[in-house]
Amino acid sequence: MDKKVPQTLDLYNYLCDYIHFSDKHFDATKTDSKNEKALFRIVIGESDIFNKGQITTFYENIIYISNSIEMIGQEWINSKENLN
């Protein structure tokens, strides 16, 4: 896939970091704790954890990889139809 759509593997690895309990995924859920005995608290749901540049980069990458997967999927369907 990386040969057909350059940087797909890099994007896959970047985006997987947000779903597989990696440092990026875990750190994105941490915020300051109001409890002085706790180092941090975990947030579930919306929060202001990303700055504007990080949000833009994340969504640009999600859109790019989604479009790439759709294109490759359509090419696969076309190749199957051409076999018939």
mmCIF file of N, CA, C and O in Angstrom:
data_model
loop_
_atom_site.group_PDB
_atom_site.id
_atom_site.type_symbol
_atom_site.label_atom_id
_atom_site.label_comp_id
_atom_site.label_asym_id
_atom_site.label_seq_id
_atom_site.Cartn_x
_atom_site.Cartn_y
_atom_site.Cartn_z
ATOM 1 N N MET A 1 0.824 -1.186 0.000
ATOM 2 C CA MET A 1 0.000 0.000 0.000
ATOM 3 C C MET A 1 0.870 1.253 0.000
ATOM 4 O O MET A 1 0.536 2.229 -0.631
ATOM 5 N N ASP A 2 1.993 1.195 0.705
ATOM 6 C CA ASP A 2 2.873 2.360 0.788
ATOM 7 C C ASP A 2 3.474 2.699 -0.579
ATOM 8 O O ASP A 2 3.758 3.853 -0.855
ATOM 9 N N LYS A 3 3.643 1.680 -1.434
ATOM 10 C CA LYS A 3 4.171 1.941 -2.779
ATOM 11 C C LYS A 3 3.142 2.669 -3.629
ATOM 12 O O LYS A 3 3.473 3.548 -4.404
ATOM 13 N N LYS A 4 1.880 2.276 -3.483
ATOM 14 C CA LYS A 4 0.815 2.878 -4.284
ATOM 15 C C LYS A 4 0.462 4.276 -3.785
ATOM 16 O O LYS A 4 0.222 5.181 -4.573
ATOM 17 N N VAL A 5 0.403 4.438 -2.479
ATOM 18 C CA VAL A 5 0.094 5.739 -1.866
ATOM 19 C C VAL A 5 1.231 6.052 -0.887
ATOM 20 O O VAL A 5 1.222 5.591 0.243
ATOM 21 N N PRO A 6 2.238 6.809 -1.346
ATOM 22 C CA PRO A 6 3.402 7.093 -0.491
ATOM 23 C C PRO A 6 3.009 7.665 0.869
ATOM 24 O O PRO A 6 2.048 8.420 0.983
ATOM 25 N N GLN A 7 3.740 7.265 1.876
ATOM 26 C CA GLN A 7 3.600 7.697 3.267
ATOM 27 C C GLN A 7 2.395 7.075 3.981
ATOM 28 O O GLN A 7 2.057 7.457 5.086
ATOM 29 N N THR A 8 1.753 6.088 3.347
ATOM 30 C CA THR A 8 0.624 5.423 3.996
ATOM 31 C C THR A 8 1.067 4.752 5.285
ATOM 32 O O THR A 8 0.375 4.841 6.308
ATOM 33 N N LEU A 9 2.194 4.083 5.261
ATOM 34 C CA LEU A 9 2.676 3.396 6.460
ATOM 35 C C LEU A 9 2.970 4.388 7.582
ATOM 36 O O LEU A 9 2.610 4.154 8.742
ATOM 37 N N ASP A 10 3.572 5.520 7.239
ATOM 38 C CA ASP A 10 3.832 6.552 8.254
ATOM 39 C C ASP A 10 2.523 7.058 8.856
ATOM 40 O O ASP A 10 2.412 7.231 10.065
ATOM 41 N N LEU A 11 1.540 7.309 7.995
ATOM 42 C CA LEU A 11 0.245 7.779 8.487
ATOM 43 C C LEU A 11 -0.445 6.720 9.332
ATOM 44 O O LEU A 11 -1.030 7.027 10.368
ATOM 45 N N TYR A 12 -0.370 5.470 8.901
ATOM 46 C CA TYR A 12 -0.963 4.377 9.669
ATOM 47 C C TYR A 12 -0.355 4.329 11.069
ATOM 48 O O TYR A 12 -1.071 4.280 12.069
ATOM 49 N N ASN A 13 0.961 4.383 11.141
ATOM 50 C CA ASN A 13 1.630 4.345 12.443
ATOM 51 C C ASN A 13 1.276 5.561 13.294
ATOM 52 O O ASN A 13 1.048 5.446 14.496
ATOM 53 N N TYR A 14 1.222 6.735 12.674
ATOM 54 C CA TYR A 14 0.851 7.963 13.390
ATOM 55 C C TYR A 14 -0.550 7.840 13.974
ATOM 56 O O TYR A 14 -0.786 8.124 15.147
ATOM 57 N N LEU A 15 -1.509 7.409 13.149
ATOM 58 C CA LEU A 15 -2.900 7.341 13.589
ATOM 59 C C LEU A 15 -3.138 6.199 14.560
ATOM 60 O O LEU A 15 -3.955 6.328 15.479
ATOM 61 N N CYS A 16 -2.441 5.080 14.405
ATOM 62 C CA CYS A 16 -2.602 3.957 15.338
ATOM 63 C C CYS A 16 -2.157 4.335 16.745
ATOM 64 O O CYS A 16 -2.662 3.777 17.721
ATOM 65 N N ASP A 17 -1.244 5.272 16.831
ATOM 66 C CA ASP A 17 -0.800 5.713 18.155
ATOM 67 C C ASP A 17 -1.951 6.262 18.987
ATOM 68 O O ASP A 17 -1.884 6.284 20.203
ATOM 69 N N TYR A 18 -3.014 6.709 18.334
ATOM 70 C CA TYR A 18 -4.141 7.269 19.067
ATOM 71 C C TYR A 18 -5.175 6.216 19.470
ATOM 72 O O TYR A 18 -6.088 6.507 20.210
ATOM 73 N N ILE A 19 -5.028 4.987 18.996
ATOM 74 C CA ILE A 19 -6.036 3.983 19.332
ATOM 75 C C ILE A 19 -5.491 2.805 20.112
ATOM 76 O O ILE A 19 -6.262 2.091 20.705
ATOM 77 N N HIS A 20 -4.241 2.573 20.126
ATOM 78 C CA HIS A 20 -3.708 1.350 20.712
ATOM 79 C C HIS A 20 -3.031 1.569 22.070
ATOM 80 O O HIS A 20 -2.071 0.907 22.394
ATOM 81 N N PHE A 21 -3.546 2.477 22.849
ATOM 82 C CA PHE A 21 -3.022 2.750 24.182
ATOM 83 C C PHE A 21 -1.525 3.035 24.178
ATOM 84 O O PHE A 21 -0.789 2.615 25.046
ATOM 85 N N SER A 22 -1.097 3.767 23.191
ATOM 86 C CA SER A 22 0.297 4.193 23.121
ATOM 87 C C SER A 22 0.481 5.422 24.002
ATOM 88 O O SER A 22 -0.457 5.920 24.621
ATOM 89 N N ASP A 23 1.686 5.937 24.023
ATOM 90 C CA ASP A 23 1.960 7.162 24.779
ATOM 91 C C ASP A 23 1.094 8.318 24.284
ATOM 92 O O ASP A 23 0.554 9.077 25.086
ATOM 93 N N LYS A 24 0.956 8.456 22.950
ATOM 94 C CA LYS A 24 0.123 9.542 22.411
ATOM 95 C C LYS A 24 -1.319 9.385 22.863
ATOM 96 O O LYS A 24 -1.965 10.354 23.244
ATOM 97 N N HIS A 25 -1.812 8.157 22.794
ATOM 98 C CA HIS A 25 -3.206 7.920 23.181
ATOM 99 C C HIS A 25 -3.396 8.209 24.668
ATOM 100 O O HIS A 25 -4.315 8.917 25.064
ATOM 101 N N PHE A 26 -2.524 7.677 25.484
ATOM 102 C CA PHE A 26 -2.649 7.858 26.923
ATOM 103 C C PHE A 26 -2.446 9.322 27.321
ATOM 104 O O PHE A 26 -3.216 9.878 28.097
ATOM 105 N N ASP A 27 -1.407 9.950 26.762
ATOM 106 C CA ASP A 27 -1.124 11.350 27.103
ATOM 107 C C ASP A 27 -2.260 12.285 26.684
ATOM 108 O O ASP A 27 -2.488 13.314 27.319
ATOM 109 N N ALA A 28 -2.978 11.916 25.624
ATOM 110 C CA ALA A 28 -4.080 12.765 25.161
ATOM 111 C C ALA A 28 -5.253 12.765 26.136
ATOM 112 O O ALA A 28 -6.115 13.630 26.059
ATOM 113 N N THR A 29 -5.283 11.821 27.049
ATOM 114 C CA THR A 29 -6.388 11.750 28.018
ATOM 115 C C THR A 29 -6.019 12.343 29.374
ATOM 116 O O THR A 29 -6.868 12.432 30.252
ATOM 117 N N LYS A 30 -4.772 12.731 29.545
ATOM 118 C CA LYS A 30 -4.313 13.238 30.841
ATOM 119 C C LYS A 30 -4.502 14.747 30.957
ATOM 120 O O LYS A 30 -4.259 15.481 30.013
ATOM 121 N N THR A 31 -4.950 15.198 32.115
ATOM 122 C CA THR A 31 -5.034 16.625 32.410
ATOM 123 C C THR A 31 -4.546 16.832 33.841
ATOM 124 O O THR A 31 -4.315 15.876 34.578
ATOM 125 N N ASP A 32 -4.411 18.090 34.224
ATOM 126 C CA ASP A 32 -4.007 18.394 35.598
ATOM 127 C C ASP A 32 -5.077 17.921 36.572
ATOM 128 O O ASP A 32 -6.274 17.979 36.290
ATOM 129 N N SER A 33 -4.625 17.479 37.709
ATOM 130 C CA SER A 33 -5.552 17.001 38.731
ATOM 131 C C SER A 33 -5.800 18.089 39.764
ATOM 132 O O SER A 33 -4.895 18.839 40.114
ATOM 133 N N LYS A 34 -7.022 18.152 40.247
ATOM 134 C CA LYS A 34 -7.352 19.076 41.327
ATOM 135 C C LYS A 34 -6.948 18.486 42.671
ATOM 136 O O LYS A 34 -6.841 19.186 43.661
ATOM 137 N N ASN A 35 -6.689 17.201 42.673
ATOM 138 C CA ASN A 35 -6.256 16.496 43.876
ATOM 139 C C ASN A 35 -4.739 16.650 43.988
ATOM 140 O O ASN A 35 -3.995 16.176 43.132
ATOM 141 N N GLU A 36 -4.267 17.296 45.028
ATOM 142 C CA GLU A 36 -2.818 17.557 45.152
ATOM 143 C C GLU A 36 -1.989 16.289 45.334
ATOM 144 O O GLU A 36 -0.780 16.301 45.126
ATOM 145 N N LYS A 37 -2.632 15.167 45.681
ATOM 146 C CA LYS A 37 -1.904 13.903 45.832
ATOM 147 C C LYS A 37 -1.762 13.159 44.504
ATOM 148 O O LYS A 37 -0.983 12.230 44.400
ATOM 149 N N ALA A 38 -2.508 13.569 43.504
ATOM 150 C CA ALA A 38 -2.473 12.902 42.201
ATOM 151 C C ALA A 38 -1.587 13.676 41.232
ATOM 152 O O ALA A 38 -1.548 14.901 41.263
ATOM 153 N N LEU A 39 -0.875 12.959 40.387
ATOM 154 C CA LEU A 39 -0.020 13.601 39.388
ATOM 155 C C LEU A 39 -0.829 14.131 38.210
ATOM 156 O O LEU A 39 -0.466 15.123 37.589
ATOM 157 N N PHE A 40 -1.925 13.452 37.881
ATOM 158 C CA PHE A 40 -2.776 13.840 36.762
ATOM 159 C C PHE A 40 -4.121 13.149 36.916
ATOM 160 O O PHE A 40 -4.307 12.313 37.786
ATOM 161 N N ARG A 41 -5.054 13.517 36.022
ATOM 162 C CA ARG A 41 -6.322 12.801 35.974
ATOM 163 C C ARG A 41 -6.578 12.411 34.529
ATOM 164 O O ARG A 41 -6.047 13.025 33.600
ATOM 165 N N ILE A 42 -7.373 11.384 34.341
ATOM 166 C CA ILE A 42 -7.711 10.900 33.005
ATOM 167 C C ILE A 42 -9.079 11.464 32.621
ATOM 168 O O ILE A 42 -10.008 11.431 33.410
ATOM 169 N N VAL A 43 -9.180 11.984 31.406
ATOM 170 C CA VAL A 43 -10.414 12.583 30.921
ATOM 171 C C VAL A 43 -11.003 11.678 29.838
ATOM 172 O O VAL A 43 -10.290 11.202 28.966
ATOM 173 N N ILE A 44 -12.300 11.460 29.912
ATOM 174 C CA ILE A 44 -12.994 10.715 28.867
ATOM 175 C C ILE A 44 -14.005 11.667 28.252
ATOM 176 O O ILE A 44 -14.789 12.290 28.958
ATOM 177 N N GLY A 45 -13.973 11.785 26.948
ATOM 178 C CA GLY A 45 -14.867 12.709 26.271
ATOM 179 C C GLY A 45 -14.112 13.937 25.799
ATOM 180 O O GLY A 45 -12.892 13.938 25.714
ATOM 181 N N GLU A 46 -14.840 14.976 25.499
ATOM 182 C CA GLU A 46 -14.224 16.191 24.971
ATOM 183 C C GLU A 46 -13.349 16.887 26.000
ATOM 184 O O GLU A 46 -13.665 16.931 27.179
ATOM 185 N N SER A 47 -12.263 17.399 25.538
ATOM 186 C CA SER A 47 -11.397 18.242 26.364
ATOM 187 C C SER A 47 -10.503 19.048 25.427
ATOM 188 O O SER A 47 -10.419 18.758 24.245
ATOM 189 N N ASP A 48 -9.858 20.035 25.941
ATOM 190 C CA ASP A 48 -8.984 20.885 25.139
ATOM 191 C C ASP A 48 -7.543 20.416 25.262
ATOM 192 O O ASP A 48 -6.674 21.140 25.736
ATOM 193 N N ILE A 49 -7.274 19.182 24.815
ATOM 194 C CA ILE A 49 -5.947 18.608 24.987
ATOM 195 C C ILE A 49 -5.015 18.906 23.819
ATOM 196 O O ILE A 49 -3.814 18.827 23.963
ATOM 197 N N PHE A 50 -5.581 19.223 22.646
ATOM 198 C CA PHE A 50 -4.772 19.519 21.473
ATOM 199 C C PHE A 50 -4.768 21.012 21.205
ATOM 200 O O PHE A 50 -5.778 21.682 21.391
ATOM 201 N N ASN A 51 -3.624 21.506 20.738
ATOM 202 C CA ASN A 51 -3.628 22.880 20.262
ATOM 203 C C ASN A 51 -4.148 22.878 18.825
ATOM 204 O O ASN A 51 -4.339 21.817 18.221
ATOM 205 N N LYS A 52 -4.388 24.043 18.266
ATOM 206 C CA LYS A 52 -5.003 24.139 16.938
ATOM 207 C C LYS A 52 -4.170 23.426 15.864
ATOM 208 O O LYS A 52 -4.717 22.751 15.001
ATOM 209 N N GLY A 53 -2.867 23.551 15.923
ATOM 210 C CA GLY A 53 -1.998 22.890 14.943
ATOM 211 C C GLY A 53 -2.084 21.379 15.023
ATOM 212 O O GLY A 53 -2.107 20.694 14.002
ATOM 213 N N GLN A 54 -2.143 20.837 16.236
ATOM 214 C CA GLN A 54 -2.261 19.388 16.410
ATOM 215 C C GLN A 54 -3.606 18.882 15.894
ATOM 216 O O GLN A 54 -3.677 17.820 15.282
ATOM 217 N N ILE A 55 -4.668 19.635 16.142
ATOM 218 C CA ILE A 55 -5.991 19.249 15.660
ATOM 219 C C ILE A 55 -6.003 19.236 14.131
ATOM 220 O O ILE A 55 -6.480 18.288 13.505
ATOM 221 N N THR A 56 -5.449 20.289 13.531
ATOM 222 C CA THR A 56 -5.417 20.381 12.072
ATOM 223 C C THR A 56 -4.633 19.217 11.482
ATOM 224 O O THR A 56 -5.096 18.555 10.546
ATOM 225 N N THR A 57 -3.457 18.930 12.016
ATOM 226 C CA THR A 57 -2.629 17.825 11.526
ATOM 227 C C THR A 57 -3.356 16.497 11.662
ATOM 228 O O THR A 57 -3.374 15.685 10.732
ATOM 229 N N PHE A 58 -3.982 16.270 12.811
ATOM 230 C CA PHE A 58 -4.694 15.020 13.046
ATOM 231 C C PHE A 58 -5.807 14.828 12.015
ATOM 232 O O PHE A 58 -5.902 13.789 11.369
ATOM 233 N N TYR A 59 -6.650 15.840 11.833
ATOM 234 C CA TYR A 59 -7.765 15.705 10.892
ATOM 235 C C TYR A 59 -7.312 15.639 9.441
ATOM 236 O O TYR A 59 -7.895 14.914 8.634
ATOM 237 N N GLU A 60 -6.272 16.365 9.081
ATOM 238 C CA GLU A 60 -5.746 16.264 7.724
ATOM 239 C C GLU A 60 -5.276 14.843 7.446
ATOM 240 O O GLU A 60 -5.512 14.291 6.370
ATOM 241 N N ASN A 61 -4.596 14.232 8.429
ATOM 242 C CA ASN A 61 -4.105 12.860 8.267
ATOM 243 C C ASN A 61 -5.245 11.850 8.206
ATOM 244 O O ASN A 61 -5.210 10.907 7.412
ATOM 245 N N ILE A 62 -6.268 12.031 9.029
ATOM 246 C CA ILE A 62 -7.425 11.136 9.002
ATOM 247 C C ILE A 62 -8.103 11.206 7.630
ATOM 248 O O ILE A 62 -8.450 10.180 7.039
ATOM 249 N N ILE A 63 -8.290 12.400 7.101
ATOM 250 C CA ILE A 63 -8.940 12.566 5.798
ATOM 251 C C ILE A 63 -8.081 11.951 4.697
ATOM 252 O O ILE A 63 -8.584 11.228 3.831
ATOM 253 N N TYR A 64 -6.778 12.187 4.733
ATOM 254 C CA TYR A 64 -5.878 11.662 3.703
ATOM 255 C C TYR A 64 -5.888 10.144 3.692
ATOM 256 O O TYR A 64 -6.032 9.520 2.637
ATOM 257 N N ILE A 65 -5.751 9.529 4.846
ATOM 258 C CA ILE A 65 -5.686 8.066 4.889
ATOM 259 C C ILE A 65 -7.040 7.466 4.534
ATOM 260 O O ILE A 65 -7.122 6.437 3.864
ATOM 261 N N SER A 66 -8.131 8.112 4.927
ATOM 262 C CA SER A 66 -9.465 7.621 4.568
ATOM 263 C C SER A 66 -9.660 7.650 3.055
ATOM 264 O O SER A 66 -10.164 6.686 2.465
ATOM 265 N N ASN A 67 -9.265 8.746 2.422
ATOM 266 C CA ASN A 67 -9.369 8.843 0.967
ATOM 267 C C ASN A 67 -8.492 7.806 0.274
ATOM 268 O O ASN A 67 -8.889 7.220 -0.738
ATOM 269 N N SER A 68 -7.306 7.573 0.811
ATOM 270 C CA SER A 68 -6.393 6.582 0.229
ATOM 271 C C SER A 68 -6.976 5.180 0.328
ATOM 272 O O SER A 68 -6.931 4.405 -0.629
ATOM 273 N N ILE A 69 -7.536 4.847 1.473
ATOM 274 C CA ILE A 69 -8.142 3.523 1.659
ATOM 275 C C ILE A 69 -9.336 3.359 0.722
ATOM 276 O O ILE A 69 -9.517 2.290 0.115
ATOM 277 N N GLU A 70 -10.135 4.398 0.584
ATOM 278 C CA GLU A 70 -11.280 4.333 -0.330
ATOM 279 C C GLU A 70 -10.812 4.111 -1.768
ATOM 280 O O GLU A 70 -11.371 3.291 -2.500
ATOM 281 N N MET A 71 -9.775 4.817 -2.189
ATOM 282 C CA MET A 71 -9.252 4.677 -3.545
ATOM 283 C C MET A 71 -8.742 3.256 -3.778
ATOM 284 O O MET A 71 -9.058 2.627 -4.787
ATOM 285 N N ILE A 72 -7.985 2.728 -2.841
ATOM 286 C CA ILE A 72 -7.436 1.379 -2.986
ATOM 287 C C ILE A 72 -8.562 0.348 -2.963
ATOM 288 O O ILE A 72 -8.557 -0.626 -3.722
ATOM 289 N N GLY A 73 -9.561 0.556 -2.120
ATOM 290 C CA GLY A 73 -10.711 -0.343 -2.082
ATOM 291 C C GLY A 73 -11.455 -0.361 -3.406
ATOM 292 O O GLY A 73 -11.851 -1.421 -3.901
ATOM 293 N N GLN A 74 -11.632 0.818 -3.995
ATOM 294 C CA GLN A 74 -12.320 0.896 -5.287
ATOM 295 C C GLN A 74 -11.501 0.214 -6.370
ATOM 296 O O GLN A 74 -12.055 -0.480 -7.235
ATOM 297 N N GLU A 75 -10.197 0.359 -6.332
ATOM 298 C CA GLU A 75 -9.344 -0.323 -7.311
ATOM 299 C C GLU A 75 -9.456 -1.828 -7.155
ATOM 300 O O GLU A 75 -9.471 -2.569 -8.141
ATOM 301 N N TRP A 76 -9.564 -2.310 -5.936
ATOM 302 C CA TRP A 76 -9.714 -3.753 -5.679
ATOM 303 C C TRP A 76 -11.036 -4.250 -6.252
ATOM 304 O O TRP A 76 -11.097 -5.273 -6.913
ATOM 305 N N ILE A 77 -12.123 -3.486 -5.998
ATOM 306 C CA ILE A 77 -13.435 -3.849 -6.541
ATOM 307 C C ILE A 77 -13.381 -3.885 -8.066
ATOM 308 O O ILE A 77 -13.863 -4.832 -8.697
ATOM 309 N N ASN A 78 -12.773 -2.868 -8.671
ATOM 310 C CA ASN A 78 -12.653 -2.830 -10.135
ATOM 311 C C ASN A 78 -11.877 -4.010 -10.665
ATOM 312 O O ASN A 78 -12.234 -4.587 -11.699
ATOM 313 N N SER A 79 -10.805 -4.401 -9.969
ATOM 314 C CA SER A 79 -10.009 -5.534 -10.437
ATOM 315 C C SER A 79 -10.809 -6.833 -10.362
ATOM 316 O O SER A 79 -10.682 -7.700 -11.220
ATOM 317 N N LYS A 80 -11.659 -6.974 -9.340
ATOM 318 C CA LYS A 80 -12.503 -8.170 -9.208
ATOM 319 C C LYS A 80 -13.561 -8.195 -10.323
ATOM 320 O O LYS A 80 -13.868 -9.244 -10.870
ATOM 321 N N GLU A 81 -14.137 -7.034 -10.643
ATOM 322 C CA GLU A 81 -15.141 -6.958 -11.693
ATOM 323 C C GLU A 81 -14.544 -7.258 -13.051
ATOM 324 O O GLU A 81 -15.190 -7.854 -13.917
ATOM 325 N N ASN A 82 -13.288 -6.875 -13.259
ATOM 326 C CA ASN A 82 -12.618 -7.129 -14.540
ATOM 327 C C ASN A 82 -12.290 -8.604 -14.743
ATOM 328 O O ASN A 82 -12.043 -9.033 -15.858
ATOM 329 N N LEU A 83 -12.251 -9.374 -13.661
ATOM 330 C CA LEU A 83 -11.984 -10.808 -13.774
ATOM 331 C C LEU A 83 -13.189 -11.561 -14.333
ATOM 332 O O LEU A 83 -13.057 -12.649 -14.862
ATOM 333 N N ASN A 84 -14.359 -10.985 -14.173
ATOM 334 C CA ASN A 84 -15.604 -11.664 -14.620
ATOM 335 C C ASN A 84 -15.837 -11.465 -16.073
ATOM 336 O O ASN A 84 -15.809 -10.873 -16.876
#
